[in-house]
Coordinates of C-alpha atoms (C1' of nucleotides) in Angstrom, one line a residue:
Chain A
X156 CA 0.0 0.0 0.0
X157 CA 2.6 2.5 1.1
X158 CA 5.7 3.5 -0.7
X159 CA 5.9 3.1 -4.5
X160 CA 8.3 4.5 -7.0
X161 CA 8.4 4.8 -10.7
X162 CA 11.5 4.2 -12.9
X163 CA 14.1 5.6 -10.5
X164 CA 17.1 7.7 -11.6
X165 CA 18.9 5.1 -13.8
X166 CA 19.8 1.6 -12.9
X167 CA 23.3 0.4 -13.2
X168 CA 23.9 -2.7 -15.4
X169 CA 26.0 -4.2 -12.6
X170 CA 22.9 -4.7 -10.6
X171 CA 21.9 -7.7 -12.8
X172 CA 25.1 -8.8 -14.3
X173 CA 25.8 -11.3 -11.5
X174 CA 22.3 -12.5 -11.0
X175 CA 22.0 -16.0 -12.4
X176 CA 19.1 -15.6 -14.8
X177 CA 20.9 -12.7 -16.5
X178 CA 24.6 -13.6 -15.9
X179 CA 25.2 -14.8 -19.3
X180 CA 24.0 -11.8 -21.0
X181 CA 25.9 -8.9 -22.7
X182 CA 25.9 -5.4 -21.2
X183 CA 23.7 -4.3 -23.9
X184 CA 21.0 -6.8 -23.3
X185 CA 20.9 -6.1 -19.6
X186 CA 20.5 -2.5 -20.5
X187 CA 17.5 -3.4 -22.6
X188 CA 16.0 -5.4 -19.7
X189 CA 16.7 -2.6 -17.1
X190 CA 15.1 -0.1 -19.4
X191 CA 11.9 -2.1 -19.4
X192 CA 11.8 -2.5 -15.6
X193 CA 10.0 -0.6 -13.0
X194 CA 11.5 -0.2 -9.6
X195 CA 10.0 -0.1 -6.2
X196 CA 11.2 0.2 -2.7
X197 CA 9.0 -1.4 -0.2
X198 CA 8.8 -1.4 3.6
X199 CA 8.5 -4.4 5.7
X200 CA 5.3 -6.4 5.6
X201 CA 4.0 -5.0 2.4
X202 CA 2.2 -7.3 0.0
X203 CA 3.7 -7.5 -3.5
X204 CA 0.8 -9.5 -5.0
X205 CA -2.0 -11.6 -3.7
X206 CA -3.0 -15.2 -4.2
X207 CA -5.5 -15.6 -7.1
X208 CA -4.9 -12.2 -8.6
X209 CA -4.2 -12.0 -12.4
X210 CA -0.6 -12.4 -12.8
X211 CA 0.1 -9.1 -14.6
X212 CA 3.8 -8.7 -13.7
X213 CA 6.8 -10.7 -12.7
X214 CA 9.4 -9.7 -10.2
X215 CA 13.1 -9.7 -9.3
X216 CA 14.1 -9.1 -5.8
X217 CA 17.2 -6.9 -5.7
X218 CA 17.5 -6.6 -2.0
X219 CA 15.7 -7.8 1.1
X220 CA 13.6 -10.9 1.5
X221 CA 10.2 -12.0 0.3
X222 CA 7.8 -14.3 2.2
X223 CA 5.6 -16.5 0.1
X224 CA 2.5 -17.4 2.0
X225 CA -1.0 -18.8 1.6
X226 CA -4.1 -18.0 3.7
X227 CA -6.7 -20.6 4.4
X228 CA -10.5 -20.2 4.3
X229 CA -10.5 -20.0 8.2
X230 CA -7.8 -17.2 8.1
X231 CA -4.8 -19.2 9.1
X232 CA -1.6 -18.3 7.5
X233 CA 1.0 -20.8 6.2
X234 CA 4.4 -19.6 5.1
X235 CA 5.6 -21.6 2.2
X236 CA 9.0 -20.2 1.5
X237 CA 11.3 -17.3 1.9
X238 CA 13.1 -15.9 -1.1
X239 CA 16.4 -14.2 -0.8
X240 CA 17.6 -11.3 -3.0
X241 CA 18.7 -12.1 -6.6
X242 CA 15.7 -14.4 -7.3
X243 CA 12.8 -14.0 -9.6
X244 CA 9.4 -14.5 -8.1
X245 CA 5.7 -14.1 -9.1
X246 CA 6.7 -16.0 -12.3
X247 CA 3.3 -17.5 -12.8
X248 CA 3.8 -17.8 -16.6
X249 CA 6.7 -20.1 -16.1
X250 CA 4.4 -22.7 -14.8
X251 CA 1.6 -22.1 -17.1
X252 CA -0.7 -20.1 -14.8
X253 CA -2.3 -16.8 -15.3
X254 CA -3.0 -16.1 -11.7
X255 CA -0.6 -16.0 -8.7
X256 CA -0.6 -19.3 -6.8
X257 CA 0.3 -17.7 -3.5
X258 CA 0.7 -14.3 -1.7
X259 CA 4.1 -12.6 -1.7
X260 CA 4.9 -10.2 1.3
X261 CA 8.0 -8.4 2.0
X262 CA 9.8 -9.9 5.1
X263 CA 12.1 -7.0 5.4
X264 CA 12.6 -3.7 3.5
X265 CA 13.1 -4.6 -0.1
X266 CA 13.8 -3.4 -3.6
X267 CA 12.2 -5.1 -6.4
X268 CA 12.2 -4.8 -10.2
X269 CA 9.3 -5.9 -12.1
X270 CA 8.2 -6.3 -15.7
X271 CA 4.9 -6.8 -17.4
X272 CA 4.1 -10.5 -17.9
X273 CA 3.7 -10.0 -21.5
X274 CA 7.4 -9.6 -22.1
X275 CA 8.1 -13.0 -20.4
X276 CA 8.0 -15.0 -23.7
X277 CA 10.4 -12.5 -25.2
X278 CA 12.7 -12.9 -22.3
X279 CA 12.7 -16.7 -22.6
X280 CA 13.2 -16.5 -26.3
X281 CA 15.7 -13.8 -26.5
X282 CA 17.9 -14.2 -23.5
X283 CA 20.2 -17.0 -23.4
X284 CA 20.2 -18.9 -20.2
X285 CA 17.2 -17.1 -18.7
X286 CA 14.9 -20.0 -19.1
X287 CA 17.3 -22.5 -17.9
X288 CA 18.3 -20.6 -14.8
X289 CA 14.6 -19.8 -14.0
X290 CA 13.7 -23.4 -14.1
X291 CA 16.7 -24.3 -12.0
X292 CA 15.4 -22.0 -9.1
X293 CA 11.9 -23.4 -9.7
X294 CA 13.4 -26.8 -9.3
X295 CA 15.1 -25.7 -6.0
X296 CA 11.8 -24.5 -4.7
X297 CA 10.0 -27.5 -5.6
X298 CA 12.6 -29.6 -3.9
X299 CA 12.3 -27.5 -0.8
X300 CA 8.6 -27.8 -0.7
X301 CA 9.1 -31.6 -1.1
X302 CA 11.4 -31.5 1.8
X303 CA 8.9 -29.8 4.0
X304 CA 6.1 -32.2 3.1
X305 CA 8.4 -35.1 4.2
X306 CA 9.4 -33.2 7.4
X307 CA 5.8 -32.4 8.4
X308 CA 4.8 -36.0 7.7
X309 CA 7.6 -37.7 9.6
X310 CA 9.2 -35.3 12.2
X311 CA 8.1 -34.0 15.6
X312 CA 7.6 -30.3 16.2
X313 CA 11.1 -29.9 17.8
X314 CA 12.7 -31.3 14.8
X315 CA 10.8 -29.3 12.4
X316 CA 11.5 -26.0 14.1
X317 CA 15.3 -26.9 14.2
X318 CA 15.1 -27.7 10.5
X319 CA 13.3 -24.4 9.7
X320 CA 15.9 -22.4 11.6
X321 CA 18.8 -24.3 9.9
X322 CA 17.2 -23.7 6.5
X323 CA 16.8 -20.0 7.2
X324 CA 20.4 -19.5 8.3
X325 CA 21.6 -21.5 5.2
X326 CA 19.6 -19.3 2.9
X327 CA 19.5 -16.1 4.7
X328 CA 22.0 -16.2 7.4
X329 CA 24.4 -13.4 8.1
X330 CA 27.5 -13.9 10.2
X331 CA 27.6 -12.0 13.4
X332 CA 29.7 -12.3 16.4
X333 CA 28.7 -15.3 18.3
X334 CA 26.9 -17.1 15.6
X335 CA 24.7 -16.7 12.5
X336 CA 21.8 -14.4 12.5
X337 CA 18.7 -14.6 10.4
X338 CA 19.0 -11.7 8.2
X339 CA 15.5 -10.4 8.5
X340 CA 13.0 -9.7 11.2
X341 CA 11.2 -12.8 12.1
X342 CA 8.7 -13.5 15.0
X343 CA 7.8 -16.7 16.9
X344 CA 4.6 -16.4 15.2
X345 CA 6.3 -16.5 11.8
X346 CA 8.2 -19.5 12.7
X347 CA 5.2 -21.3 13.8
X348 CA 3.5 -20.7 10.6
X349 CA 6.5 -22.2 8.8
X350 CA 6.5 -25.4 10.9
X351 CA 2.8 -26.0 11.5
X352 CA 2.7 -25.4 15.2
X353 CA 1.8 -22.6 17.6
X354 CA 3.8 -19.5 18.6
X355 CA 3.6 -20.8 22.1
X356 CA 5.4 -24.0 21.3
X357 CA 8.0 -22.1 19.3
X358 CA 8.5 -19.7 22.1
X359 CA 9.0 -22.6 24.6
X360 CA 11.5 -24.4 22.3
X361 CA 13.5 -21.3 21.7
X362 CA 13.7 -20.6 25.4
X363 CA 14.9 -24.1 26.1
X364 CA 17.4 -23.8 23.4
X365 CA 18.6 -20.6 24.6
X366 CA 19.2 -22.0 28.1
X367 CA 21.3 -24.8 26.4
X368 CA 23.3 -22.2 24.5
X369 CA 22.1 -23.3 20.9
X370 CA 20.5 -20.0 20.0
X371 CA 20.2 -16.6 21.3
X372 CA 17.3 -14.3 20.4
X373 CA 15.8 -10.9 20.9
X374 CA 12.5 -9.6 19.8
X375 CA 12.2 -10.4 16.0
X376 CA 15.7 -11.6 15.8
X377 CA 17.2 -15.0 16.1
X378 CA 20.9 -16.0 16.1
X379 CA 21.9 -19.6 16.0
X380 CA 25.1 -19.8 18.1
X381 CA 25.7 -23.6 17.7
X382 CA 24.5 -24.8 14.4
X383 CA 26.2 -28.2 14.8
X384 CA 24.2 -29.1 17.9
X385 CA 21.1 -27.9 16.1
X386 CA 21.7 -30.3 13.3
X387 CA 21.8 -33.1 15.8
X388 CA 18.5 -31.9 17.1
X389 CA 16.9 -32.5 13.7
X390 CA 17.6 -36.1 13.9
X391 CA 15.6 -36.9 16.8
X392 CA 17.5 -37.6 20.1
X393 CA 17.2 -35.2 23.0
X394 CA 20.6 -34.1 24.1
X395 CA 21.7 -33.8 27.7
Chain B
X177 CA 12.4 -56.0 -11.9
X178 CA 9.9 -58.1 -13.7
X179 CA 8.5 -57.6 -17.1
X180 CA 10.4 -55.4 -19.6
X181 CA 9.9 -55.1 -23.3
X182 CA 11.8 -53.4 -26.1
X183 CA 10.3 -51.5 -28.9
X184 CA 7.0 -53.3 -29.2
X185 CA 5.4 -54.2 -32.6
X186 CA 4.8 -50.7 -33.8
X187 CA 3.1 -48.0 -31.8
X188 CA 0.1 -46.1 -33.3
X189 CA 0.3 -42.3 -33.7
X190 CA -3.1 -42.1 -32.1
X191 CA -1.6 -43.1 -28.9
X192 CA -0.1 -39.6 -28.5
X193 CA -2.2 -37.5 -30.6
X194 CA -4.6 -36.5 -27.8
X195 CA -2.0 -36.2 -25.0
X196 CA -1.5 -32.6 -24.1
X197 CA 2.3 -32.3 -24.6
X198 CA 2.0 -33.6 -28.1
X199 CA -1.4 -32.7 -29.1
X200 CA -0.5 -29.8 -31.3
X201 CA 1.8 -31.9 -33.4
X202 CA 1.5 -33.3 -36.8
X203 CA 1.3 -37.0 -37.4
X204 CA 4.7 -37.0 -38.9
X205 CA 6.2 -35.5 -35.7
X206 CA 4.5 -37.9 -33.5
X207 CA 5.9 -40.7 -35.7
X208 CA 9.4 -39.3 -35.1
X209 CA 8.8 -39.3 -31.4
X210 CA 7.4 -42.7 -31.2
X211 CA 10.2 -44.2 -33.1
X212 CA 12.6 -42.8 -30.5
X213 CA 10.6 -44.2 -27.6
X214 CA 11.1 -47.5 -25.7
X215 CA 8.0 -49.1 -24.4
X216 CA 7.6 -51.1 -21.2
X217 CA 4.8 -52.9 -19.5
X218 CA 5.2 -53.0 -15.8
X219 CA 3.4 -54.9 -13.0
X220 CA 2.1 -53.3 -9.9
X221 CA 4.6 -52.0 -7.3
X222 CA 7.6 -51.9 -9.6
X223 CA 10.0 -49.0 -9.3
X224 CA 10.6 -47.0 -12.4
X225 CA 13.4 -44.9 -11.1
X226 CA 14.9 -44.2 -7.6
X227 CA 15.5 -40.9 -5.9
X228 CA 19.0 -39.6 -6.3
X229 CA 19.8 -41.8 -9.3
X230 CA 21.2 -40.0 -12.4
X231 CA 18.3 -38.8 -14.6
X232 CA 19.1 -40.7 -17.8
X233 CA 15.5 -41.0 -19.2
X234 CA 12.2 -39.3 -19.1
X235 CA 8.8 -40.9 -19.2
X236 CA 5.4 -40.8 -20.4
X237 CA 2.8 -42.9 -18.8
X238 CA 0.4 -44.3 -21.4
X239 CA -1.7 -46.4 -19.0
X240 CA -2.0 -47.1 -15.3
X241 CA -0.9 -45.0 -12.3
X242 CA 2.4 -43.9 -10.9
X243 CA 3.1 -43.2 -7.3
X244 CA 5.8 -40.6 -6.5
X245 CA 7.3 -41.2 -3.1
X246 CA 10.2 -40.3 -0.9
X247 CA 12.0 -42.4 1.8
X248 CA 13.4 -40.8 4.8
X249 CA 16.6 -41.7 6.5
X250 CA 14.7 -43.8 9.0
X251 CA 12.9 -45.7 6.3
X252 CA 9.5 -44.1 6.6
X253 CA 7.8 -43.5 3.2
X254 CA 5.9 -40.5 2.1
X255 CA 3.7 -40.4 -0.9
X256 CA 4.1 -37.1 -2.6
X257 CA 1.8 -37.6 -5.6
X258 CA -0.1 -39.9 -7.8
X259 CA 0.2 -39.4 -11.6
X260 CA -2.6 -40.5 -14.0
X261 CA -1.9 -41.8 -17.5
X262 CA -1.2 -39.2 -20.2
X263 CA 1.4 -37.4 -18.2
X264 CA 5.1 -37.0 -18.4
X265 CA 7.1 -37.9 -15.3
X266 CA 10.7 -38.2 -14.4
X267 CA 11.4 -34.9 -16.2
X268 CA 14.2 -33.8 -14.0
X269 CA 15.7 -31.9 -16.9
X270 CA 12.8 -29.5 -16.9
X271 CA 13.6 -28.3 -13.5
X272 CA 17.3 -28.1 -14.0
X273 CA 18.3 -31.2 -12.2
X274 CA 20.4 -34.2 -13.2
X275 CA 19.2 -36.7 -10.7
X276 CA 15.7 -37.7 -9.9
X277 CA 14.3 -35.9 -6.9
X278 CA 12.1 -38.7 -5.9
X279 CA 11.2 -42.3 -6.5
X280 CA 8.5 -43.4 -8.9
X281 CA 6.7 -46.7 -8.4
X282 CA 3.8 -48.1 -10.4
X283 CA 0.6 -48.1 -8.4
X284 CA -1.1 -50.4 -10.8
X285 CA -0.1 -52.3 -13.9
X286 CA 1.2 -49.7 -16.3
X287 CA 2.6 -49.0 -19.7
X288 CA 5.2 -46.5 -20.1
X289 CA 7.1 -44.8 -22.8
X290 CA 10.6 -43.4 -22.3
X291 CA 13.3 -41.5 -24.0
X292 CA 16.9 -40.7 -23.3
X293 CA 17.2 -37.4 -21.4
X294 CA 19.6 -36.2 -24.1
X295 CA 16.7 -35.7 -26.6
X296 CA 14.8 -33.4 -24.0
X297 CA 16.3 -30.1 -25.4
X298 CA 15.3 -31.2 -28.9
X299 CA 11.8 -32.0 -27.9
X300 CA 11.6 -28.6 -26.3
X301 CA 13.1 -26.8 -29.2
X302 CA 11.5 -28.7 -32.0
X303 CA 8.0 -29.5 -30.9
X304 CA 5.5 -26.6 -30.6
X305 CA 3.6 -26.7 -27.3
X306 CA 5.7 -29.4 -25.7
X307 CA 7.4 -27.0 -23.3
X308 CA 4.4 -25.0 -22.5
X309 CA 2.2 -28.0 -21.6
X310 CA 5.0 -29.7 -19.7
X311 CA 5.3 -26.6 -17.5
X312 CA 1.6 -26.4 -17.1
X313 CA 1.5 -29.9 -15.6
X314 CA 4.6 -29.0 -13.5
X315 CA 2.6 -26.0 -12.2
X316 CA -0.3 -28.2 -11.3
X317 CA 1.8 -30.6 -9.4
X318 CA 3.5 -27.7 -7.6
X319 CA 0.1 -26.4 -6.8
X320 CA -1.0 -29.7 -5.4
X321 CA 2.1 -30.0 -3.2
X322 CA 1.4 -26.4 -2.0
X323 CA -2.1 -27.5 -1.1
X324 CA -0.8 -30.5 0.8
X325 CA 1.5 -28.4 2.9
X326 CA -1.4 -26.1 3.8
X327 CA -3.5 -29.0 4.6
X328 CA -0.9 -30.7 6.8
X329 CA -0.4 -27.5 8.6
X330 CA -3.9 -26.6 9.3
X331 CA -6.1 -29.6 9.3
X332 CA -6.8 -32.5 11.4
X333 CA -6.2 -36.1 10.4
X334 CA -9.9 -36.6 9.6
X335 CA -10.0 -33.7 7.2
X336 CA -6.6 -34.6 5.6
X337 CA -7.8 -38.2 4.9
X338 CA -11.1 -36.9 3.5
X339 CA -9.2 -34.4 1.2
X340 CA -6.8 -37.2 0.1
X341 CA -9.7 -39.3 -0.9
X342 CA -11.5 -36.6 -2.8
X343 CA -8.3 -35.7 -4.6
X344 CA -7.9 -39.3 -5.6
X345 CA -11.4 -39.7 -6.9
X346 CA -11.0 -36.4 -8.8
X347 CA -7.8 -37.4 -10.5
X348 CA -8.1 -41.1 -10.8
X349 CA -11.8 -41.8 -10.1
X350 CA -13.7 -44.3 -12.1
X351 CA -17.5 -44.4 -11.9
X352 CA -19.0 -47.6 -10.8
X353 CA -22.5 -48.5 -9.5
X354 CA -23.0 -46.9 -6.2
X355 CA -20.2 -44.3 -6.4
X356 CA -16.8 -43.4 -7.6
X357 CA -14.0 -45.9 -7.2
X358 CA -10.3 -45.1 -6.9
X359 CA -8.9 -46.7 -10.1
X360 CA -6.0 -48.5 -8.6
X361 CA -5.2 -50.8 -5.7
X362 CA -4.7 -48.7 -2.6
X363 CA -4.2 -49.9 0.8
X364 CA -4.9 -48.0 4.2
X365 CA -1.1 -47.9 4.6
X366 CA -0.8 -46.0 1.3
X367 CA -3.4 -43.6 2.5
X368 CA -1.8 -43.1 5.7
X369 CA 1.6 -42.3 3.9
X370 CA -0.2 -39.7 1.8
X371 CA -1.7 -37.9 4.9
X372 CA 1.0 -38.1 7.5
X373 CA -0.8 -40.5 9.8
X374 CA -0.8 -44.2 10.6
X375 CA -2.6 -47.1 8.9
X376 CA -4.5 -47.6 12.2
X377 CA -6.1 -44.3 12.2
X378 CA -7.0 -44.5 8.5
X379 CA -8.6 -47.9 9.1
X380 CA -10.6 -46.4 11.9
X381 CA -11.8 -43.5 9.9
X382 CA -12.7 -45.7 6.9
X383 CA -14.8 -47.9 9.1
X384 CA -16.6 -45.1 10.7
X385 CA -17.3 -43.5 7.3
X386 CA -18.5 -46.9 5.9
X387 CA -20.9 -47.1 8.9
X388 CA -22.2 -43.6 7.9
X389 CA -22.5 -44.6 4.3
X390 CA -19.8 -42.2 2.9
X391 CA -17.6 -44.8 1.5
X392 CA -17.5 -48.5 0.9
X393 CA -14.2 -50.4 0.8
X394 CA -12.8 -53.8 0.2
X395 CA -9.3 -55.0 0.4
X396 CA -7.1 -52.6 -1.7
X397 CA -10.2 -50.9 -3.1
X398 CA -12.1 -47.9 -2.0
X399 CA -15.3 -46.5 -3.3
X400 CA -16.7 -43.1 -2.4
X401 CA -20.4 -43.3 -2.3
X402 CA -21.3 -39.9 -1.0
X403 CA -18.7 -37.4 -2.2
X404 CA -20.8 -34.5 -1.1
X405 CA -20.9 -35.3 2.4
X406 CA -17.2 -36.1 2.3
X407 CA -16.6 -32.6 1.0
X408 CA -18.4 -31.3 4.1
X409 CA -16.1 -33.5 6.1
X410 CA -13.1 -31.6 4.8
X411 CA -14.3 -28.3 6.4
X412 CA -14.1 -29.5 10.0
X413 CA -17.6 -30.0 11.5
X414 CA -18.5 -33.6 12.6
X415 CA -21.8 -34.5 11.0
X416 CA -24.6 -36.5 12.9
Chain C
dT67 C1' -7.6 -77.0 0.1
dG68 C1' -4.7 -75.6 3.1
dA69 C1' -0.7 -72.8 4.8
dG70 C1' 1.3 -68.5 4.7
dA71 C1' 1.5 -63.8 3.4
dA72 C1' -0.6 -59.5 3.0
dG73 C1' -3.9 -56.4 4.4
dT74 C1' -7.5 -54.9 7.9
dT75 C1' -9.9 -54.1 12.3
dT76 C1' -10.2 -53.1 17.0
dG77 C1' -8.9 -52.2 22.0
dT78 C1' -6.1 -49.8 25.5
dG79 C1' -3.0 -46.6 27.5
dC80 C1' -0.4 -42.5 27.1
dC81 C1' 2.0 -38.3 25.9
dA82 C1' 3.3 -34.4 22.9
dC83 C1' 1.2 -30.6 21.6
dC84 C1' -2.6 -27.4 21.4
dG85 C1' -5.9 -24.1 23.5
dC86 C1' -6.8 -20.7 26.7
dA87 C1' -5.2 -17.3 29.8
dA88 C1' -2.6 -13.9 31.9
dA89 C1' 1.5 -11.3 32.8
dC90 C1' 5.5 -9.4 31.1
dT91 C1' 8.9 -6.8 27.9
dT92 C1' 10.1 -4.2 24.1
dC93 C1' 9.3 -0.8 20.8
dG94 C1' 7.2 3.2 18.4
dT95 C1' 5.1 7.5 18.9
dC96 C1' 2.9 11.7 20.3
Chain D
dG83 C1' 8.3 9.8 29.3
dA84 C1' 3.9 7.9 29.2
dC85 C1' 0.7 5.2 26.7
dG86 C1' -0.6 1.7 23.5
dA87 C1' 0.6 -1.8 20.3
dA88 C1' 3.1 -5.6 19.2
dG89 C1' 5.7 -9.4 20.5
dT90 C1' 7.1 -12.8 24.0
dT91 C1' 7.0 -15.9 28.1
dT92 C1' 4.9 -19.1 31.1
dG93 C1' 1.5 -22.0 33.5
dC94 C1' -2.2 -25.4 33.3
dG95 C1' -5.6 -28.5 31.8
dG96 C1' -7.4 -31.3 28.0
dT97 C1' -7.1 -34.4 24.1
dG98 C1' -6.2 -36.1 19.2
dG99 C1' -4.1 -39.5 17.5
dC100 C1' 0.0 -42.5 18.1
dA101 C1' 2.3 -46.7 19.8
dC102 C1' 1.8 -51.3 21.0
dA103 C1' -0.7 -55.5 20.6
dA104 C1' -3.5 -59.0 19.0
dA105 C1' -7.0 -61.1 16.3
dC106 C1' -9.3 -61.4 12.1
dT107 C1' -10.1 -61.6 6.9
dT108 C1' -8.8 -61.9 2.3
dC109 C1' -5.9 -63.2 -1.1
dT110 C1' -2.1 -66.2 -3.4
dC111 C1' 0.0 -70.1 -4.7
dA112 C1' 1.5 -74.6 -4.2

DNA sequence: TGAGAAGTTTGTGCCACCGCAAACTTCGTC
DNA sequence: GACGAAGTTTGCGGTGGCACAAACTTCTCA
């Protein structure tokens, strides 16, 4: 709802030159692509698009984090995925859809590029490596979802939360003194929506882990101080 | 393990002419494609490929059903998906992978075509509509998985099993007297592996539903006699 | 036709986790 | 710097559905 912007001053080619779907392109081509893009700077917690809406644009996250979620008929939220910067999202066309299959919300401040969906086929046809790289990240996301299904089907809450934390620090971790911190604000509630449990249970688990020196957390911030022991946690056994 | 066959007598073009990824092609092109294919006839419960194996071939299911599953480190099985005839599967290349992300097993007797993965890029480049249709089914499967995640995160066992049944009769249902039957042999165990519960719980549920006239079942066979009331079941409330 | 395998049903006890509730802490803002 | 909103912690009771166990039924194949 809040802060939008049109085509900002002028985007530098280096913005995209190292980003997988565009990394094989010449400077000239990246220029073309950037000239077609709109830029927006969004605050935390802003919806980029809603599930079911006609897929009119596709997006590239330049900075920040995006949370992909779905909302059930009864109003419960389920977080499907977090997307780090440098990835495309909202690429409904890539999977033959004309509406977005889920809602995307910023998990932090974010900068996003976007293009009208009608140029999608051009991108695929014209830019070498674009399609390939796109489908590679799609495959990764698919694999991740698959893993989550297996986890939810076979693991206990404790292990699921541990897994979720590890995945977060792997994908979006930032090294700080004393451990690895999740690079965006995240609440117990969020974590519970990622692991199919309640914020109460997550809170209890984090408190326990904090006492054991596995993690340390403040409001909306979580730092994993002992990833190794957290990995052990994923495979069942309660440590001493 | 059991029954294999090489290129059988001679496949008829009509086999593929109505199957989405090939439906836009000319007879000549379908001939080409068929001439490159191997055919196999498989019994029930035979593995087509295993998770993690190098993705050397991709497949088209001509008849029967395929079950896509994963096995955890502790040996538990989780069924991710059932694939009905007329769909491609094992298309690792489409998502930028060079190993299969899951195991595929026949859920019934089945007839499958297959091609070496190296012709994949040719297929995409040469055959109009092939890529598009492929990604459409990919999108559907992604959506299904997404739905399962949401279900497992928000619903009770009873609702999840009801949902699983409904999905099965939607996708693979066969009309019989007195209801719609799932078109391939399926055990309580299978159903429990699809819904993250135990075979005991599934058995109890089915027994209860049978008493209420919602379903009727025999060994390895399930018929939904009152789909409408089963739909109600999905949304919580216990009926009279 | 009979023995074993595979699949199903049913009972009982128990515990991990949720639901509810209430107090507490941290942050933003006027 | 005080108020309210947002986020967190903690206690307690209840219960859904799992684990374990055992009998039963239906198929298969010799």
